[in-house]
Short mmCIF file of C-alpha atoms in Angstrom, two decimals:
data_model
loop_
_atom_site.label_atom_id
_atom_site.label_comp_id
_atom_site.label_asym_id
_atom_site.label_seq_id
_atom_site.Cartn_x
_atom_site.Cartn_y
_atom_site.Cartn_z
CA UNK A 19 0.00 0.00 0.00
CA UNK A 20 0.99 3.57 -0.79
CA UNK A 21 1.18 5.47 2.33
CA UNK A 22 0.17 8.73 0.68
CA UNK A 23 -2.94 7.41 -0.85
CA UNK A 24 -3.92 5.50 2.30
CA UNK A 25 -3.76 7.99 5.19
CA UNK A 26 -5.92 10.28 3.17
CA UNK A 27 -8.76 7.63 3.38
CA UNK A 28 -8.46 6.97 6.62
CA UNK A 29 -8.53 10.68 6.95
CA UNK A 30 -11.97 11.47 5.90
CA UNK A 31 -13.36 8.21 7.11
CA UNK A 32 -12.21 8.96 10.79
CA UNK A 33 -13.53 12.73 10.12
CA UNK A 34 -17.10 11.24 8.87
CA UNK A 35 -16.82 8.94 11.97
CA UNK A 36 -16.41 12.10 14.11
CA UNK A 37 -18.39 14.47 12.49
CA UNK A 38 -21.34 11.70 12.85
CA UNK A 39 -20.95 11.32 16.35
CA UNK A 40 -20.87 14.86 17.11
CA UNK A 41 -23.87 16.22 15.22
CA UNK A 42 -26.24 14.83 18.27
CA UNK A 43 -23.68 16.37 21.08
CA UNK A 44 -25.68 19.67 21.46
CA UNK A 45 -29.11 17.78 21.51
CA UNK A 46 -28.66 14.76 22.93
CA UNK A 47 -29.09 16.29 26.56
CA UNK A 48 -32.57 18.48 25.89
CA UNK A 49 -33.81 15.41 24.20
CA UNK A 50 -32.92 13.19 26.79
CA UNK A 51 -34.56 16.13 29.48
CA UNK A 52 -38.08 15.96 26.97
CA UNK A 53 -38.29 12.40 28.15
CA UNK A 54 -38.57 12.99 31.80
CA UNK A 55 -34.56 12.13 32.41
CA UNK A 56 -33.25 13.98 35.69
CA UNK A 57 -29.54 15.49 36.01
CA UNK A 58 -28.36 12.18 37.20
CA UNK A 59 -30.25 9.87 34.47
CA UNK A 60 -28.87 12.41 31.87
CA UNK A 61 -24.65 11.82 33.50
CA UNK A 62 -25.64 7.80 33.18
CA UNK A 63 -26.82 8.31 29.33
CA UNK A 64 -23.37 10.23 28.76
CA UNK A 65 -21.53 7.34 31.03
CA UNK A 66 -22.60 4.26 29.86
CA UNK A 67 -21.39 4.66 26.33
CA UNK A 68 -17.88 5.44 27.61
CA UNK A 69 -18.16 1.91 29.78
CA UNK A 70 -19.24 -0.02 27.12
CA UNK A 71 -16.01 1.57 24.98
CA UNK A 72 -14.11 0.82 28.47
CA UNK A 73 -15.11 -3.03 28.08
CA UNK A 74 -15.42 -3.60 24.61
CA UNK A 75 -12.62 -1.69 22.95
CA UNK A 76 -9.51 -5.02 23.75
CA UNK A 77 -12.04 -7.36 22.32
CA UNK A 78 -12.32 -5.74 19.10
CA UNK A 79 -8.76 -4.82 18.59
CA UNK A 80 -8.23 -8.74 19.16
CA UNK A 81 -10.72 -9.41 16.91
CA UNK A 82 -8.94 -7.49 14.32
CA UNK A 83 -5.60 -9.09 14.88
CA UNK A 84 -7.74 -12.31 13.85
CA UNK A 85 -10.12 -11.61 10.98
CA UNK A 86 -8.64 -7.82 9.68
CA UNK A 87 -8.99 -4.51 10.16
CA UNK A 88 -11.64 -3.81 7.18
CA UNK A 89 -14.41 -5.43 8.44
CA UNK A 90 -14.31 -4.82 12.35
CA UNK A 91 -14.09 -0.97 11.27
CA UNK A 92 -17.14 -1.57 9.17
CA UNK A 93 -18.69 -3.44 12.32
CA UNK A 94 -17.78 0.06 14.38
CA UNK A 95 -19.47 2.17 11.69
CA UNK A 96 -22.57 0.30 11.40
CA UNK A 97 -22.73 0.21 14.82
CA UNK A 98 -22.72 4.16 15.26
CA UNK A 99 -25.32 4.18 12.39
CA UNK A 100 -27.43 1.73 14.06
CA UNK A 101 -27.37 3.77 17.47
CA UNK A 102 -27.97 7.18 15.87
CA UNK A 103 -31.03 5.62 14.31
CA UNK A 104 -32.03 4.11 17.44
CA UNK A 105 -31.87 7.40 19.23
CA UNK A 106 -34.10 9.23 16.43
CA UNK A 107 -36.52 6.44 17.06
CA UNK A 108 -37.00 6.38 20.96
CA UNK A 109 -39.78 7.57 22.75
CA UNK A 110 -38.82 6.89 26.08
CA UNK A 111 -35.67 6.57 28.12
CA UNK A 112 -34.78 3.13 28.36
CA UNK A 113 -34.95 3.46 24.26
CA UNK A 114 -32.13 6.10 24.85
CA UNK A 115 -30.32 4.12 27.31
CA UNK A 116 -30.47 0.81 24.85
CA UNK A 117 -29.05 3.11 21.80
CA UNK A 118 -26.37 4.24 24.24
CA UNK A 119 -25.22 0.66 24.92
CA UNK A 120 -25.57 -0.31 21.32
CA UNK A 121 -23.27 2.22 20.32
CA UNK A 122 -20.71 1.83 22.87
CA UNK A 123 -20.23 -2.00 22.43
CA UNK A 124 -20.01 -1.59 18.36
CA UNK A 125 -18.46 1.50 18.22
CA UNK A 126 -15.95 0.90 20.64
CA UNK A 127 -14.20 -1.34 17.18
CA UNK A 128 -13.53 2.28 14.92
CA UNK A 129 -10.27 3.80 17.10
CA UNK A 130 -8.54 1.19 18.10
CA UNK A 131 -9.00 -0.70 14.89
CA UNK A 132 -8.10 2.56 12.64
CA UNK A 133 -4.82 3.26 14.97
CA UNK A 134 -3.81 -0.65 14.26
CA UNK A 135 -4.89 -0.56 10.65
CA UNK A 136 -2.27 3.02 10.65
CA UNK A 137 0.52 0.53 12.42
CA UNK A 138 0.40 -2.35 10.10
CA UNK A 139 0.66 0.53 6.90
CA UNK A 140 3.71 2.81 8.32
CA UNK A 141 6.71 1.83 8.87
CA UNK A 142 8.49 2.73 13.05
CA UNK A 143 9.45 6.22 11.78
CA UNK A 144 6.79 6.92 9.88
CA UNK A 145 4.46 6.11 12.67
CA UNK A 146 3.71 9.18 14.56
CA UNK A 147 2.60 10.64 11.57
CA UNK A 148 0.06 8.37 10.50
CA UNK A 149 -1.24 8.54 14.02
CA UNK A 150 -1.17 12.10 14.39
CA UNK A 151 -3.27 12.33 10.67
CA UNK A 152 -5.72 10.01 12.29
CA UNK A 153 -5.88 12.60 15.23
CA UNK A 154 -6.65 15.50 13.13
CA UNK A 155 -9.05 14.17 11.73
CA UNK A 156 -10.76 13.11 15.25
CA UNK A 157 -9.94 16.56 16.56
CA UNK A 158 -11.71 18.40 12.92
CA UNK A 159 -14.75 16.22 13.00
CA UNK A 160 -15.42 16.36 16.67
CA UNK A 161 -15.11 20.33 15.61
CA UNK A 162 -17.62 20.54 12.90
CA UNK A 163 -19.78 17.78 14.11
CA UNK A 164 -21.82 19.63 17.19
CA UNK A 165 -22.02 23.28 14.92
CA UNK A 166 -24.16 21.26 12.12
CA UNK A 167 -26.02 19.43 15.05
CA UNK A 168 -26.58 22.89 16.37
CA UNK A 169 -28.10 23.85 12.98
CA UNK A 170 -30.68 21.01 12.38
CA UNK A 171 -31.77 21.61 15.65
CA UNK A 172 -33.48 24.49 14.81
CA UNK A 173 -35.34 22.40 12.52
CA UNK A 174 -36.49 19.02 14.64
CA UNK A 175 -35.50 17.87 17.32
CA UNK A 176 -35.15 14.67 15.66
CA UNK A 177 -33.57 15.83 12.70
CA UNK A 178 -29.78 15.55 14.15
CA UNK A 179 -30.01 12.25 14.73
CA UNK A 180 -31.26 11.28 11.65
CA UNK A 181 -28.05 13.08 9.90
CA UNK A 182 -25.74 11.50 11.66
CA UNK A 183 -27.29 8.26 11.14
CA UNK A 184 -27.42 8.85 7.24
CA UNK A 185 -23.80 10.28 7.63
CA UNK A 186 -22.77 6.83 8.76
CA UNK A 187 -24.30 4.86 6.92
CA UNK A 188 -22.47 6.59 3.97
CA UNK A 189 -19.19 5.94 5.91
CA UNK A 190 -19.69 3.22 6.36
CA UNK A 191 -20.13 2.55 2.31
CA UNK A 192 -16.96 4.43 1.46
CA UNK A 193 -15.18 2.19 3.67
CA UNK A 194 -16.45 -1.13 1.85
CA UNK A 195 -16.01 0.26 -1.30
CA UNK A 196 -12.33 1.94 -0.92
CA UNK A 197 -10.66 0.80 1.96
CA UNK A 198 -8.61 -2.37 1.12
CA UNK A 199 -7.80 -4.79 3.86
CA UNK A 200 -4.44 -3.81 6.04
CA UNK A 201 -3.32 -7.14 8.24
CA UNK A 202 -1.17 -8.74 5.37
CA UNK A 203 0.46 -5.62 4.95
CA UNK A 204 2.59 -5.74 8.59
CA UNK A 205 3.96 -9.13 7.72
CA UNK A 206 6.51 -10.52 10.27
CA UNK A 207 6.01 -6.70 11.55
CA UNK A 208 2.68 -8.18 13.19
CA UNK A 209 3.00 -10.08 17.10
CA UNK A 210 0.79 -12.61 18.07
CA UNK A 211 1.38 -13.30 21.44
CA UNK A 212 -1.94 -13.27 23.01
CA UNK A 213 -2.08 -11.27 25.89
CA UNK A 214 -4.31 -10.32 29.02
CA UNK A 215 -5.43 -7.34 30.95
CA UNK A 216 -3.92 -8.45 33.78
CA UNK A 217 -0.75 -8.86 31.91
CA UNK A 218 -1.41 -5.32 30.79
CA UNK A 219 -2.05 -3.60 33.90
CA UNK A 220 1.14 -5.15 34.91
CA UNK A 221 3.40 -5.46 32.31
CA UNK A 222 6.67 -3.27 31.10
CA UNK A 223 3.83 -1.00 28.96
CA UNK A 224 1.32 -0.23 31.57
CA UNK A 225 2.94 2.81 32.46
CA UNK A 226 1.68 4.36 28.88
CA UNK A 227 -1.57 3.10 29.57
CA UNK A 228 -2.05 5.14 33.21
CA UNK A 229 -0.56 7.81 31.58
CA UNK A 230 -3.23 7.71 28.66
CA UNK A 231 -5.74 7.49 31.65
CA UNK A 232 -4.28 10.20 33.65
CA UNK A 233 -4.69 12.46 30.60
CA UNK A 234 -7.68 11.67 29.63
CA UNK A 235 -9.22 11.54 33.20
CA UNK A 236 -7.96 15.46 33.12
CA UNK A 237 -9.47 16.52 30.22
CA UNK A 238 -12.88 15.03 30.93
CA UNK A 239 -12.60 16.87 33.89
CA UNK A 240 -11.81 20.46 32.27
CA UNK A 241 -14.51 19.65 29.34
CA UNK A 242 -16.83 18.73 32.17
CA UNK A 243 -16.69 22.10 34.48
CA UNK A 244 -15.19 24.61 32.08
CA UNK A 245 -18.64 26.07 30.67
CA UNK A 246 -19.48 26.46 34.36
CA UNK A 247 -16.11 28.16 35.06
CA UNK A 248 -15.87 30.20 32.10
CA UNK A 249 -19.13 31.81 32.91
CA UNK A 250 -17.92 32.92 36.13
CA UNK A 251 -14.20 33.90 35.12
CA UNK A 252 -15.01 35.55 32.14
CA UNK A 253 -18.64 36.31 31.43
CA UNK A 254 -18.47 33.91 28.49
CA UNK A 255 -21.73 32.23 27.27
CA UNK A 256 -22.26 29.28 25.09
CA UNK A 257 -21.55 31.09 22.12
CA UNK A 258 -18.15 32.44 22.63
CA UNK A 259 -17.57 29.33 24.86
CA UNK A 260 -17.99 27.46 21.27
CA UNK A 261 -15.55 29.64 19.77
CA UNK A 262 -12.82 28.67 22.31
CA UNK A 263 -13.15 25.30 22.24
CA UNK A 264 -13.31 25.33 18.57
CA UNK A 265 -9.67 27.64 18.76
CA UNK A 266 -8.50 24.59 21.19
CA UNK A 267 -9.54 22.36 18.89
CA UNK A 268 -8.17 23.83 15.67
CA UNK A 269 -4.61 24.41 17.46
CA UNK A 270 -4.54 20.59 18.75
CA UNK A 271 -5.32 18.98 15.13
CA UNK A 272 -3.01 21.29 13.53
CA UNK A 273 -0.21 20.28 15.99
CA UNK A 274 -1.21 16.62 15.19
CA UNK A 275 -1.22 17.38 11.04
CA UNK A 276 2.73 17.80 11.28
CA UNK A 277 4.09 15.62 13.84
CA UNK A 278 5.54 13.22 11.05
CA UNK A 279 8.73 15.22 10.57
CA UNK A 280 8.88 16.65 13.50
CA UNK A 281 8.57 13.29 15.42
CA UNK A 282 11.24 11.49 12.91
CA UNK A 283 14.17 14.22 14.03
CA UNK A 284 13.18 14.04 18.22
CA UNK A 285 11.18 11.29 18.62
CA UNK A 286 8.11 9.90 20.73
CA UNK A 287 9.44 10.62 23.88
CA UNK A 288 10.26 13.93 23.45
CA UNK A 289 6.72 14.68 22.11
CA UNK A 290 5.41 12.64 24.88
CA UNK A 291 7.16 15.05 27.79
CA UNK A 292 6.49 17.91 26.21
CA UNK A 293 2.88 17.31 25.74
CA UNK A 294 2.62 16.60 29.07
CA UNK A 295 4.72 19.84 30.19
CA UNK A 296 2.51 21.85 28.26
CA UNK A 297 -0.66 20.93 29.29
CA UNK A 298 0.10 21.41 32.72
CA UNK A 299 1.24 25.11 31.98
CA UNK A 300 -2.22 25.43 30.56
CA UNK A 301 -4.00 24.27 32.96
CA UNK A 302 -2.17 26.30 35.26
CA UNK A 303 -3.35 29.62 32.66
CA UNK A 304 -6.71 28.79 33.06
CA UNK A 305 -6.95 29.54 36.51
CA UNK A 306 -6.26 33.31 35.28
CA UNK A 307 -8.76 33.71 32.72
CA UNK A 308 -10.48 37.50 32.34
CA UNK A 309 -11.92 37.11 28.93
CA UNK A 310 -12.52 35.65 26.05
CA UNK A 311 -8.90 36.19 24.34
CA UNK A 312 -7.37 35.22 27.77
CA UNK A 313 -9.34 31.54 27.62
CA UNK A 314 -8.79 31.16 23.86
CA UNK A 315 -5.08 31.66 24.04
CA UNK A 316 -5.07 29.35 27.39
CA UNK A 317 -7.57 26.87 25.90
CA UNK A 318 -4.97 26.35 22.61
CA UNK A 319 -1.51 26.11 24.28
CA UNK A 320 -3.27 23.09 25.98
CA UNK A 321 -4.38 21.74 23.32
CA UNK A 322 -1.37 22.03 21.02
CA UNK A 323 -0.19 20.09 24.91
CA UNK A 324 -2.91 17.42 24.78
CA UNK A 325 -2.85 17.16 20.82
CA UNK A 326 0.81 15.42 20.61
CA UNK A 327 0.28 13.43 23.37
CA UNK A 328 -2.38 10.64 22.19
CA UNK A 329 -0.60 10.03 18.70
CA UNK A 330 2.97 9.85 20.52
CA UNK A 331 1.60 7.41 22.87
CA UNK A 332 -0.19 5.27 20.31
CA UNK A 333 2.79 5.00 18.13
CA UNK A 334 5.46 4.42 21.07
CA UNK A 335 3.21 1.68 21.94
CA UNK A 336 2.54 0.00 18.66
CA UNK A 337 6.61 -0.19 18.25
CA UNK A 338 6.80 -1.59 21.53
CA UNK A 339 4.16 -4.23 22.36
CA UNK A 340 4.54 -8.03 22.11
CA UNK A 341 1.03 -8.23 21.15
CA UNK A 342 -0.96 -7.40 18.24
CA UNK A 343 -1.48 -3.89 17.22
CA UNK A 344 -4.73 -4.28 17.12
CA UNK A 345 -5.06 -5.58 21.05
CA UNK A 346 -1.81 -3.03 21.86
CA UNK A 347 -5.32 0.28 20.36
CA UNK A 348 -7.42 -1.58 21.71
CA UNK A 349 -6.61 -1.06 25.36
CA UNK A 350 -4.98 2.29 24.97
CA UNK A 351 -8.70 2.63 23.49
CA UNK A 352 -9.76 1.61 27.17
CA UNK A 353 -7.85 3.67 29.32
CA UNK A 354 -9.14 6.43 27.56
CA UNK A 355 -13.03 5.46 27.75
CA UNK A 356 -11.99 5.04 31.94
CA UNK A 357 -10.62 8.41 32.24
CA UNK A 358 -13.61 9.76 30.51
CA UNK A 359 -16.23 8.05 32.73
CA UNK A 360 -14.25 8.74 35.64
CA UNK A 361 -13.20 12.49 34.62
CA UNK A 362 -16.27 14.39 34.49
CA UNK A 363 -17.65 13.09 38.10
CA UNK A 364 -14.53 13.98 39.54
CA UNK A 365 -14.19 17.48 37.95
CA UNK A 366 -18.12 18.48 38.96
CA UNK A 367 -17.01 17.41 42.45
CA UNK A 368 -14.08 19.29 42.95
CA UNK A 369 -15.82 22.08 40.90
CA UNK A 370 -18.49 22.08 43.95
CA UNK A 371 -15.62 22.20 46.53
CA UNK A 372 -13.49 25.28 44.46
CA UNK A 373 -14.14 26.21 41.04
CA UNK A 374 -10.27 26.16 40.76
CA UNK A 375 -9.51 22.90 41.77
CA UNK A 376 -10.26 20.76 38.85
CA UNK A 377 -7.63 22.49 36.89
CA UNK A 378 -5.33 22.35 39.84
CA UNK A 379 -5.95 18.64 39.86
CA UNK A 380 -5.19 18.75 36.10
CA UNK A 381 -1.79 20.29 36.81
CA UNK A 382 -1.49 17.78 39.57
CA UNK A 383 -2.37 14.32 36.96
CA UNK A 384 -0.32 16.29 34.83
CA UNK A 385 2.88 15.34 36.96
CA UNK A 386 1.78 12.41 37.76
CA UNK A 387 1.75 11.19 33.80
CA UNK A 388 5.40 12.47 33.70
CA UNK A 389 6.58 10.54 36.50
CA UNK A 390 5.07 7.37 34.81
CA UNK A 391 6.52 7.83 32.02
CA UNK A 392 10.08 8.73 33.81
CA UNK A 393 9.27 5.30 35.42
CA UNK A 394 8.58 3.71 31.94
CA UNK A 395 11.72 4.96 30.57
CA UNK A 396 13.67 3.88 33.29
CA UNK A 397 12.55 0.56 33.26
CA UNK A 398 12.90 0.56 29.44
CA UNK A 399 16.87 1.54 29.08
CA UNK A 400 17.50 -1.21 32.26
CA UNK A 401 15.91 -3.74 29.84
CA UNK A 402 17.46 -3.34 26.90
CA UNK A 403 21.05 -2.78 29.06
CA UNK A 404 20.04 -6.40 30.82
CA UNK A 405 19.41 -7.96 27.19
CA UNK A 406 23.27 -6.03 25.69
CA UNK A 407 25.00 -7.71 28.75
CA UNK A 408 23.33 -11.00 28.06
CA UNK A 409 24.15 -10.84 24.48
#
């Protein structure tokens, strides 16, 4: 496969995939509230998709070592189209709560699977840029997604659901009729040691995998309480509160776009500290937010932060896992589903106590993910010194 026809592919299908699942972000919660759900039915509608992700996300990036990326990305896509429909079709809340789960199981196959089908096409130092392309388009989609939601809003109620539904489904047709099959491209590049998540949690790699749930635990947290904070800090409604995150967003996918070269002369690990370092400087800005310039500027350097983290990460750990790349996604896939179920509860309550603390806390997990990965790369150079002296 030619790289440069590939990654463009995977480009807008990941972007469709995104831009799908955030058309219904602005609705979902007012259509949930027209069916009688309270504040706490409404978190466990958001939640359960993220556990479902959380559970199902290593069993369809094993699947994929097994039968191939093509389909079990199809399976993920259909999935999402399924649910969307589902949700356009409910009239009461366990209706929502069964499209939820739907979604989560089946669409817990399209990340993982789409980071391994990226590993088995690039070669190690080409790797961080084909994950960093797949994070763009994540990062572009998840942009455009909830302002056309916002749009058909206005005209039913229904109506986003519906689109994103039909946007899948037409996904989910460019992927069967374009996207050629990626296993039998990795060759004697692909592992097969099986591998489980107790050997995860404590193997040589689980330090990347807290890490992954460290960071994403802190930026559930800041997307969960920042509307909330913004409002207070800055006057900012949920217009101009739109604007920033779209600026945050914008800076973060354009940081991913050009990590190939970048990566190639300093590397993952570099990328990986730095991220890390510069989120936690802006979390640390965010506590002095006056106005809408001030949280822009605040809400982009931590993005640009957060942006070269997850593609470093996934491509450090694709080069380094004994298992398949597509179990290796699949539970970095995980991690991040547990840090977003665990994130937002967590931020509201700390929120409640000080509307400062949840970025505090992010500064704090912030440090935390460094030291892990200090510990990782520790452990790292005394292995490969242990296997030179044995050699």
């Amino acid at each position: 496969m030619q790289l440069k026809k590939v990654l463009p592919i995977l480009f807008l299908i990941m972007f469709l995939v995104m831009v799908g699942f955030g058309i219904i972000i602005p609705v979902l919660p007012f259509y949930a509230e027209d069916m009688g759900a309270s504040p706490t039915e409404l978190g466990l509608l958001m939640a359960v998709y993220s556990l479902m992700q959380f559970i199902f996300a290593p069993m369809w990036g094993r699947v994929s070592d097994r039968i191939g990326r093509k389909p079990v990305i199809m399976i993920g896509i259909l999935g999402l189209s399924l649910s969307f429909f589902m949700l356009a079709l409910s009239t009461e809340l366990w209706m929502l709560f069964a499209a939820r789960i739907v979604g989560g199981i089946l669409s817990a196959a399209n990340m993982p699977t789409v980071q391994a089908y990226v590993a088995d096409i690039t070669s190690e130092e080409d790797r961080a840029k084909g994950m960093g392309i797949i994070g763009a388009a994540t990062g572009l989609g998840f942009i455009c997604g909830p302002a056309i939601g916002g749009v058909f809003t206005n005209i039913n109620i229904h109506m986003p659901f519906y689109i994103s539904g039909i946007v899948s489904f037409l996904t989910l047709i460019l992927v069967a009729l374009i996207l050629r099959e990626s296993l039998h491209v990795s060759g004697n590049k692909q592992r097969k040691e099986r591998i489980s998540r107790k050997e995860v949690i404590g193997g040589p790699l689980a330090m990347l995998y807290f890490l992954n749930f460290f960071v994403s635990l802190s930026l559930a947290g800041l997307e969960a309480t920042f509307a909330y904070f913004a409002a207070r800090k800055a006057e900012m409604d949920a217009v101009t509160l739109g604007y920033a995150f779209m600026i945050m967003g914008l800076a973060s996918a354009m940081v991913q776009g050009s990590m190939g070269r970048l990566t190639k002369k300093y590397g993952e690990s570099f990328f990986i500290q730095a991220g890390i370092s510069i989120s936690a400087i802006g979390f640390g800005l965010m506590l002095f937010i006056q106005d809408f310039t001030t949280a822009a500027i605040f809400l982009a350097i931590f993005g640009i932060g957060n942006g070269v983290i997850r593609p470093s990460v996934s491509s450090l750990l694709t080069k380094k896992s004994k298992s398949g790349y597509g179990v290796a996604t699949g539970y970095l896939s995980s991690s991040d589903s547990l840090g977003r179920i665990i994130g937002p509860v967590l931020g509201g309550y700390l929120y409640s106590i000080n509307i400062g603390f949840p970025y505090i806390s992010g500064m704090f997990l912030s440090v935390l993910a460094y030291l892990l990965f200090q510990i990782y790369t520790s452990r790292s150079s005394r292995t490969y010194l242990g296997r030179t002296r044995g050699n």
